[in-house]
């Protein structure tokens, strides 16, 4: 082959390799690259070496693959066509590599701030904003009873007849289901230990109303309800996985609930978590679902025991739904309550579910927004400080022909890139932080299982980080763009410009104001939580172990058998080493498990003739004589229950709490007085302190205790007072119960201290988060003040040196610099006063035992902010004392 043909082949090969490079690179450098390789090929041919030519071709291929990939990955390549963006980005990267402290401070601040914001926004989004995971969830409503003038209960369960009436209503109400929670003992074999599970009894159309289907098997058929129907059950995913090992062949097999065989017809999916709100206690889910073995229309209308769920016709306005439900309520009131004023009203399913936590989450969301604002201001201050060190660079750039747009672009690129880094790091922190928050949150937090950082939230956080970086960079960018070359050179000579200093002062004043608002909120919430910790719940939780057992009817068919079991349990556990007292009750304090009914004291001095007043709604619990001593509930008058056998002809006894006694016997004694409890007449034998059932910080409705021997409860809680660590008793207590009856399921084993702690978890979490946000804002404000005073000292160094040379005192100059910082703090405090008022109004519903405008708290917060701020001012201001006039003037 001739040399000419070989050269043409080389050129074709080289031009083919050029396609490995980006198009703009080929346009700029292609011909030069081909010419270089052509010369090398010609030299190889002159040497007459075909092997050298082949090796050159291979080297050209390797170089093109490596360099072409590198050129395609370089950011500058894609941006060359749009001016100097790519070059600016490369310069930004070089500058940042030379300023690791600045990068770490920016990215670290963004990471902490955005991570905290992302955690809170995730909770707010998943709990308050995201729709429920059902079909058309906006059309689902829970229905409640308002008893109006009958007695004081605005949020009561429905009667079974109410649900039946809703099912017949038609019109805008497409369907209705009744729900009733219960516990059941699950047993699957002779060798396996039984366990208590949460059971949801419902109308068979529950899953149809929700628009969901089981993952395995099927849901209920319309005819699978009422007496005589084969008992069937649908399992939750968690129970199926934990108890049955995710065995897919479970469908069609039988399990036993309360000794009765049930056929498993379905298993719900992993994402199905149906939570029903309570009229008194926290929302609760279910482990298994069954249908009613009776007809709701045949139940007593006076027994309000059922939750009602309805689905409205798609797109129906809430006002029309409320009118339809109200019409049903009028029918119920006329038929069952003789037009005494009972009414029914609907609440949107999501609103109903999150109503208890909405105020706290709204406050946390606002605190997160405030923290982001403080973060933005702090970033702007940091970038202004950065701009101060780059004034000479800006001046040189202007002198070389750069315009204001070029300086703006470079500054914005730097801020945006740092914002992206901080946002990405904040999103990673949020993943960990959200898991920690879910672990610390109360198990009763609605929609707790859905609180997780997904890709959408991560993208939003990264976007917010970039936006914050750009917004913060806009402040120094605007200053740099508007400042002319002469001003830049002059500012560079004196190390700081007045316009930029004014910007930094304004930013710091706003930071201090926002920090004051957050600190005030944090101080109020923390003091409120301290009041909760010191609240008297009406009992002594220390040294008490609690657990629940249930005497099911298949093993304990009558009251006598239940009484005998309670006596056996008490004797066996009381005999354990270290146990002093064993109490039995149907509802522990803070459990929200008390039952409600109305009572009447005939001839009581507190009666006034008004039926609603004279027949109050009360909580009633069953208890044995030792219960009050086991829980440390003080007996204020009389005695506790006698130990007489129930068949000995003894009069049924009642113990009432101090609130009921004060209401009906404000001056006299209730001891020996008659109390009408339903159809029974009880004799009051004692008055005890009020042991709070629902909230640890306030009294609930009045309480009446019934003697457990007179009204034995099948499901009871044992309160075991001991001188040992309560939890160390658990193995011995379980062994004692198994010795009595191996089929008894033991559940809810915890100390009373744990129960009290669980009741405070939501308030504790809110206090920790808001206090954390407040401290973060305080730190950011201190950093801003530090930067302002430091910049002031640097900018005025020449001036201060002249003053010192003329005889000024170091101490006087130090006081002048501190006065500048103190003025900024004072202005910030004044600007923040309206914010304190708004924060107090927002926090009003969360605070316990403290005013939202408590002067002690607000003054302490302001004083603490001043101390920290002045410390942040003093540290850089001390540099004044180190100025040596002669040396400083010589250097300048």
Short mmCIF file of N, CA and C in Angstrom, two decimals, residues 653-754:
data_model
loop_
_atom_site.label_atom_id
_atom_site.label_comp_id
_atom_site.label_asym_id
_atom_site.label_seq_id
_atom_site.Cartn_x
_atom_site.Cartn_y
_atom_site.Cartn_z
N UNK A 653 -70.98 -1.32 97.58
CA UNK A 653 -70.26 -0.14 98.04
C UNK A 653 -69.70 0.65 96.86
N UNK A 654 -69.50 1.93 97.09
CA UNK A 654 -68.89 2.82 96.11
C UNK A 654 -67.89 3.72 96.81
N UNK A 655 -66.79 4.00 96.11
CA UNK A 655 -65.81 5.00 96.54
C UNK A 655 -65.80 6.08 95.47
N UNK A 656 -65.97 7.34 95.88
CA UNK A 656 -66.00 8.43 94.91
C UNK A 656 -64.76 9.29 95.08
N UNK A 657 -64.49 10.09 94.04
CA UNK A 657 -63.31 10.96 94.13
C UNK A 657 -63.70 12.32 94.69
N UNK A 658 -62.70 13.13 94.95
CA UNK A 658 -62.92 14.42 95.61
C UNK A 658 -63.74 15.38 94.75
N UNK A 659 -63.61 15.30 93.41
CA UNK A 659 -64.36 16.23 92.56
C UNK A 659 -65.86 15.97 92.62
N UNK A 660 -66.25 14.70 92.66
CA UNK A 660 -67.68 14.38 92.76
C UNK A 660 -68.21 14.74 94.14
N UNK A 661 -67.39 14.49 95.17
CA UNK A 661 -67.82 14.84 96.53
C UNK A 661 -67.99 16.35 96.67
N UNK A 662 -67.06 17.13 96.10
CA UNK A 662 -67.16 18.58 96.22
C UNK A 662 -68.34 19.13 95.43
N UNK A 663 -68.74 18.45 94.38
CA UNK A 663 -69.84 18.95 93.56
C UNK A 663 -71.19 18.78 94.26
N UNK A 664 -71.40 17.63 94.90
CA UNK A 664 -72.72 17.37 95.47
C UNK A 664 -72.76 17.51 96.99
N UNK A 665 -71.59 17.54 97.62
CA UNK A 665 -71.55 17.70 99.09
C UNK A 665 -70.51 18.76 99.43
N UNK A 666 -70.75 20.00 99.03
CA UNK A 666 -69.74 21.05 99.24
C UNK A 666 -69.48 21.35 100.70
N UNK A 667 -70.46 21.11 101.56
CA UNK A 667 -70.27 21.41 103.00
C UNK A 667 -70.39 20.17 103.87
N UNK A 668 -71.15 19.19 103.45
CA UNK A 668 -71.37 18.00 104.27
C UNK A 668 -70.49 16.85 103.82
N UNK A 669 -70.78 15.67 104.37
CA UNK A 669 -70.02 14.47 104.06
C UNK A 669 -70.87 13.53 103.20
N UNK A 670 -70.26 12.96 102.17
CA UNK A 670 -71.00 12.00 101.34
C UNK A 670 -71.02 10.59 101.93
N UNK A 671 -70.28 10.35 103.00
CA UNK A 671 -70.18 8.99 103.54
C UNK A 671 -71.55 8.51 103.99
N UNK A 672 -71.90 7.29 103.58
CA UNK A 672 -73.18 6.69 103.93
C UNK A 672 -74.32 7.12 103.04
N UNK A 673 -74.08 8.06 102.12
CA UNK A 673 -75.16 8.51 101.24
C UNK A 673 -75.38 7.51 100.11
N UNK A 674 -76.61 7.55 99.57
CA UNK A 674 -76.99 6.61 98.53
C UNK A 674 -76.64 7.19 97.16
N UNK A 675 -76.11 6.34 96.31
CA UNK A 675 -75.73 6.70 94.95
C UNK A 675 -76.45 5.77 93.99
N UNK A 676 -77.25 6.35 93.08
CA UNK A 676 -77.95 5.54 92.08
C UNK A 676 -77.05 5.37 90.87
N UNK A 677 -76.70 4.12 90.61
CA UNK A 677 -75.80 3.75 89.52
C UNK A 677 -76.59 2.82 88.60
N UNK A 678 -77.14 3.40 87.53
CA UNK A 678 -78.03 2.59 86.69
C UNK A 678 -79.23 2.15 87.50
N UNK A 679 -79.47 0.86 87.55
CA UNK A 679 -80.58 0.32 88.32
C UNK A 679 -80.17 -0.05 89.74
N UNK A 680 -78.89 0.09 90.05
CA UNK A 680 -78.40 -0.32 91.37
C UNK A 680 -78.28 0.88 92.30
N UNK A 681 -78.40 0.59 93.59
CA UNK A 681 -78.21 1.59 94.62
C UNK A 681 -76.95 1.23 95.40
N UNK A 682 -76.01 2.16 95.46
CA UNK A 682 -74.72 1.93 96.11
C UNK A 682 -74.60 2.84 97.32
N UNK A 683 -73.81 2.42 98.28
CA UNK A 683 -73.53 3.23 99.46
C UNK A 683 -72.10 3.75 99.38
N UNK A 684 -71.95 5.06 99.53
CA UNK A 684 -70.61 5.67 99.48
C UNK A 684 -69.91 5.39 100.81
N UNK A 685 -68.76 4.70 100.71
CA UNK A 685 -68.00 4.36 101.92
C UNK A 685 -66.69 5.13 102.02
N UNK A 686 -66.29 5.84 100.95
CA UNK A 686 -65.02 6.54 101.02
C UNK A 686 -64.88 7.59 99.94
N UNK A 687 -64.00 8.53 100.19
CA UNK A 687 -63.64 9.58 99.23
C UNK A 687 -62.13 9.52 99.04
N UNK A 688 -61.70 9.49 97.78
CA UNK A 688 -60.27 9.38 97.48
C UNK A 688 -59.86 10.55 96.58
N UNK A 689 -58.55 10.70 96.42
CA UNK A 689 -58.02 11.73 95.53
C UNK A 689 -58.39 11.37 94.08
N UNK A 690 -58.33 12.37 93.22
CA UNK A 690 -58.67 12.18 91.80
C UNK A 690 -57.42 11.66 91.07
N UNK A 691 -57.46 10.42 90.60
CA UNK A 691 -56.35 9.84 89.83
C UNK A 691 -56.63 10.06 88.35
N UNK A 692 -55.83 10.85 87.71
CA UNK A 692 -56.15 11.30 86.37
C UNK A 692 -56.11 10.16 85.35
N UNK A 693 -57.16 10.11 84.53
CA UNK A 693 -57.34 9.05 83.56
C UNK A 693 -56.78 9.38 82.19
N UNK A 694 -56.83 10.65 81.79
CA UNK A 694 -56.52 11.00 80.40
C UNK A 694 -55.34 11.96 80.28
N UNK A 695 -55.34 13.01 81.07
CA UNK A 695 -54.27 14.00 81.02
C UNK A 695 -53.62 14.11 82.39
N UNK A 696 -52.29 14.08 82.40
CA UNK A 696 -51.59 14.12 83.68
C UNK A 696 -51.66 15.50 84.30
N UNK A 697 -52.04 16.52 83.54
CA UNK A 697 -51.97 17.89 84.03
C UNK A 697 -53.32 18.50 84.36
N UNK A 698 -54.41 17.77 84.21
CA UNK A 698 -55.69 18.35 84.59
C UNK A 698 -56.68 17.26 84.98
N UNK A 699 -57.60 17.61 85.89
CA UNK A 699 -58.61 16.65 86.32
C UNK A 699 -59.57 16.35 85.17
N UNK A 700 -60.04 15.10 85.17
CA UNK A 700 -60.98 14.68 84.15
C UNK A 700 -62.40 14.76 84.73
N UNK A 701 -63.31 14.04 84.13
CA UNK A 701 -64.66 14.02 84.68
C UNK A 701 -64.64 13.28 86.03
N UNK A 702 -65.65 13.47 86.88
CA UNK A 702 -65.67 12.82 88.20
C UNK A 702 -65.58 11.30 88.08
N UNK A 703 -65.14 10.67 89.18
CA UNK A 703 -64.87 9.23 89.16
C UNK A 703 -65.62 8.50 90.27
N UNK A 704 -66.07 7.31 89.93
CA UNK A 704 -66.71 6.41 90.90
C UNK A 704 -66.03 5.05 90.77
N UNK A 705 -65.61 4.50 91.91
CA UNK A 705 -65.03 3.16 91.94
C UNK A 705 -66.07 2.17 92.46
N UNK A 706 -66.21 1.04 91.76
CA UNK A 706 -67.09 -0.04 92.18
C UNK A 706 -66.25 -1.20 92.69
N UNK A 707 -66.78 -1.91 93.66
CA UNK A 707 -66.04 -3.05 94.21
C UNK A 707 -65.99 -4.17 93.18
N UNK A 708 -64.78 -4.63 92.90
CA UNK A 708 -64.60 -5.65 91.88
C UNK A 708 -65.37 -6.93 92.22
N UNK A 709 -65.50 -7.23 93.48
CA UNK A 709 -66.25 -8.44 93.86
C UNK A 709 -67.73 -8.31 93.52
N UNK A 710 -68.27 -7.09 93.53
CA UNK A 710 -69.68 -6.88 93.18
C UNK A 710 -69.88 -6.86 91.67
N UNK A 711 -68.92 -6.29 90.95
CA UNK A 711 -69.02 -6.17 89.50
C UNK A 711 -67.72 -6.67 88.87
N UNK A 712 -67.46 -7.97 88.89
CA UNK A 712 -66.17 -8.47 88.40
C UNK A 712 -65.97 -8.19 86.92
N UNK A 713 -64.81 -7.65 86.60
CA UNK A 713 -64.47 -7.34 85.20
C UNK A 713 -63.65 -8.49 84.62
N UNK A 714 -63.95 -8.87 83.40
CA UNK A 714 -63.22 -9.98 82.78
C UNK A 714 -61.79 -9.57 82.40
N UNK A 715 -61.62 -8.34 81.94
CA UNK A 715 -60.28 -7.85 81.61
C UNK A 715 -59.86 -6.87 82.70
N UNK A 716 -58.81 -7.20 83.42
CA UNK A 716 -58.37 -6.35 84.52
C UNK A 716 -56.87 -6.09 84.40
N UNK A 717 -56.47 -5.00 85.02
CA UNK A 717 -55.05 -4.68 85.15
C UNK A 717 -54.63 -4.91 86.59
N UNK A 718 -53.46 -5.47 86.78
CA UNK A 718 -52.91 -5.69 88.11
C UNK A 718 -51.86 -4.62 88.37
N UNK A 719 -51.94 -4.00 89.53
CA UNK A 719 -50.95 -3.01 89.97
C UNK A 719 -50.18 -3.62 91.12
N UNK A 720 -48.91 -3.91 90.90
CA UNK A 720 -48.09 -4.63 91.87
C UNK A 720 -47.07 -3.65 92.46
N UNK A 721 -47.26 -3.28 93.72
CA UNK A 721 -46.30 -2.39 94.38
C UNK A 721 -45.20 -3.23 95.01
N UNK A 722 -43.95 -2.83 94.79
CA UNK A 722 -42.82 -3.62 95.25
C UNK A 722 -41.70 -2.70 95.69
N UNK A 723 -40.84 -3.22 96.54
CA UNK A 723 -39.64 -2.50 96.94
C UNK A 723 -38.49 -2.74 96.00
N UNK A 724 -38.66 -3.65 95.04
CA UNK A 724 -37.62 -3.94 94.05
C UNK A 724 -37.84 -3.10 92.79
N UNK A 725 -36.93 -3.27 91.84
CA UNK A 725 -37.17 -2.71 90.51
C UNK A 725 -38.40 -3.41 89.93
N UNK A 726 -39.44 -2.66 89.58
CA UNK A 726 -40.68 -3.32 89.14
C UNK A 726 -40.47 -4.28 87.97
N UNK A 727 -39.64 -3.90 87.00
CA UNK A 727 -39.47 -4.75 85.83
C UNK A 727 -38.71 -6.04 86.14
N UNK A 728 -37.97 -6.05 87.24
CA UNK A 728 -37.28 -7.29 87.61
C UNK A 728 -38.26 -8.37 88.08
N UNK A 729 -39.48 -7.97 88.39
CA UNK A 729 -40.50 -8.92 88.84
C UNK A 729 -41.16 -9.67 87.70
N UNK A 730 -41.00 -9.18 86.47
CA UNK A 730 -41.79 -9.69 85.35
C UNK A 730 -41.67 -11.21 85.18
N UNK A 731 -40.47 -11.81 85.15
CA UNK A 731 -40.42 -13.27 84.97
C UNK A 731 -41.15 -14.03 86.08
N UNK A 732 -41.03 -13.57 87.33
CA UNK A 732 -41.69 -14.26 88.43
C UNK A 732 -43.20 -14.11 88.37
N UNK A 733 -43.66 -12.91 87.99
CA UNK A 733 -45.10 -12.72 87.87
C UNK A 733 -45.66 -13.58 86.74
N UNK A 734 -44.97 -13.64 85.62
CA UNK A 734 -45.45 -14.47 84.51
C UNK A 734 -45.50 -15.94 84.91
N UNK A 735 -44.47 -16.37 85.63
CA UNK A 735 -44.45 -17.77 86.07
C UNK A 735 -45.60 -18.06 87.02
N UNK A 736 -45.90 -17.13 87.91
CA UNK A 736 -47.00 -17.33 88.85
C UNK A 736 -48.33 -17.41 88.12
N UNK A 737 -48.51 -16.59 87.09
CA UNK A 737 -49.77 -16.61 86.34
C UNK A 737 -49.87 -17.89 85.51
N UNK A 738 -48.77 -18.32 84.90
CA UNK A 738 -48.81 -19.58 84.15
C UNK A 738 -49.13 -20.75 85.05
N UNK A 739 -48.66 -20.70 86.29
CA UNK A 739 -48.95 -21.79 87.22
C UNK A 739 -50.44 -21.87 87.54
N UNK A 740 -51.11 -20.71 87.56
CA UNK A 740 -52.55 -20.69 87.81
C UNK A 740 -53.32 -21.14 86.58
N UNK A 741 -52.97 -20.59 85.40
CA UNK A 741 -53.67 -20.94 84.16
C UNK A 741 -52.75 -20.63 83.00
N UNK A 742 -52.26 -21.68 82.34
CA UNK A 742 -51.31 -21.50 81.24
C UNK A 742 -51.96 -20.86 80.02
N UNK A 743 -53.30 -20.81 79.98
CA UNK A 743 -53.99 -20.23 78.84
C UNK A 743 -54.30 -18.74 79.02
N UNK A 744 -53.90 -18.17 80.15
CA UNK A 744 -54.11 -16.75 80.37
C UNK A 744 -53.05 -15.95 79.60
N UNK A 745 -53.51 -15.01 78.80
CA UNK A 745 -52.58 -14.15 78.06
C UNK A 745 -52.22 -12.94 78.93
N UNK A 746 -50.93 -12.68 79.06
CA UNK A 746 -50.44 -11.53 79.82
C UNK A 746 -50.00 -10.47 78.82
N UNK A 747 -50.50 -9.26 78.96
CA UNK A 747 -50.20 -8.20 78.02
C UNK A 747 -49.97 -6.88 78.75
N UNK A 748 -49.48 -5.89 78.01
CA UNK A 748 -49.26 -4.53 78.50
C UNK A 748 -48.44 -4.52 79.79
N UNK A 749 -47.36 -5.25 79.77
CA UNK A 749 -46.48 -5.32 80.94
C UNK A 749 -45.55 -4.10 80.92
N UNK A 750 -45.65 -3.26 81.93
CA UNK A 750 -44.82 -2.07 82.02
C UNK A 750 -44.91 -1.53 83.43
N UNK A 751 -43.94 -0.71 83.78
CA UNK A 751 -44.01 -0.06 85.08
C UNK A 751 -44.93 1.15 85.00
N UNK A 752 -45.40 1.58 86.14
CA UNK A 752 -46.26 2.77 86.16
C UNK A 752 -45.46 4.00 85.74
N UNK A 753 -44.18 4.02 86.05
CA UNK A 753 -43.34 5.13 85.59
C UNK A 753 -43.29 5.18 84.07
N UNK A 754 -43.24 4.01 83.42
CA UNK A 754 -43.26 3.98 81.96
C UNK A 754 -44.58 4.49 81.42
#
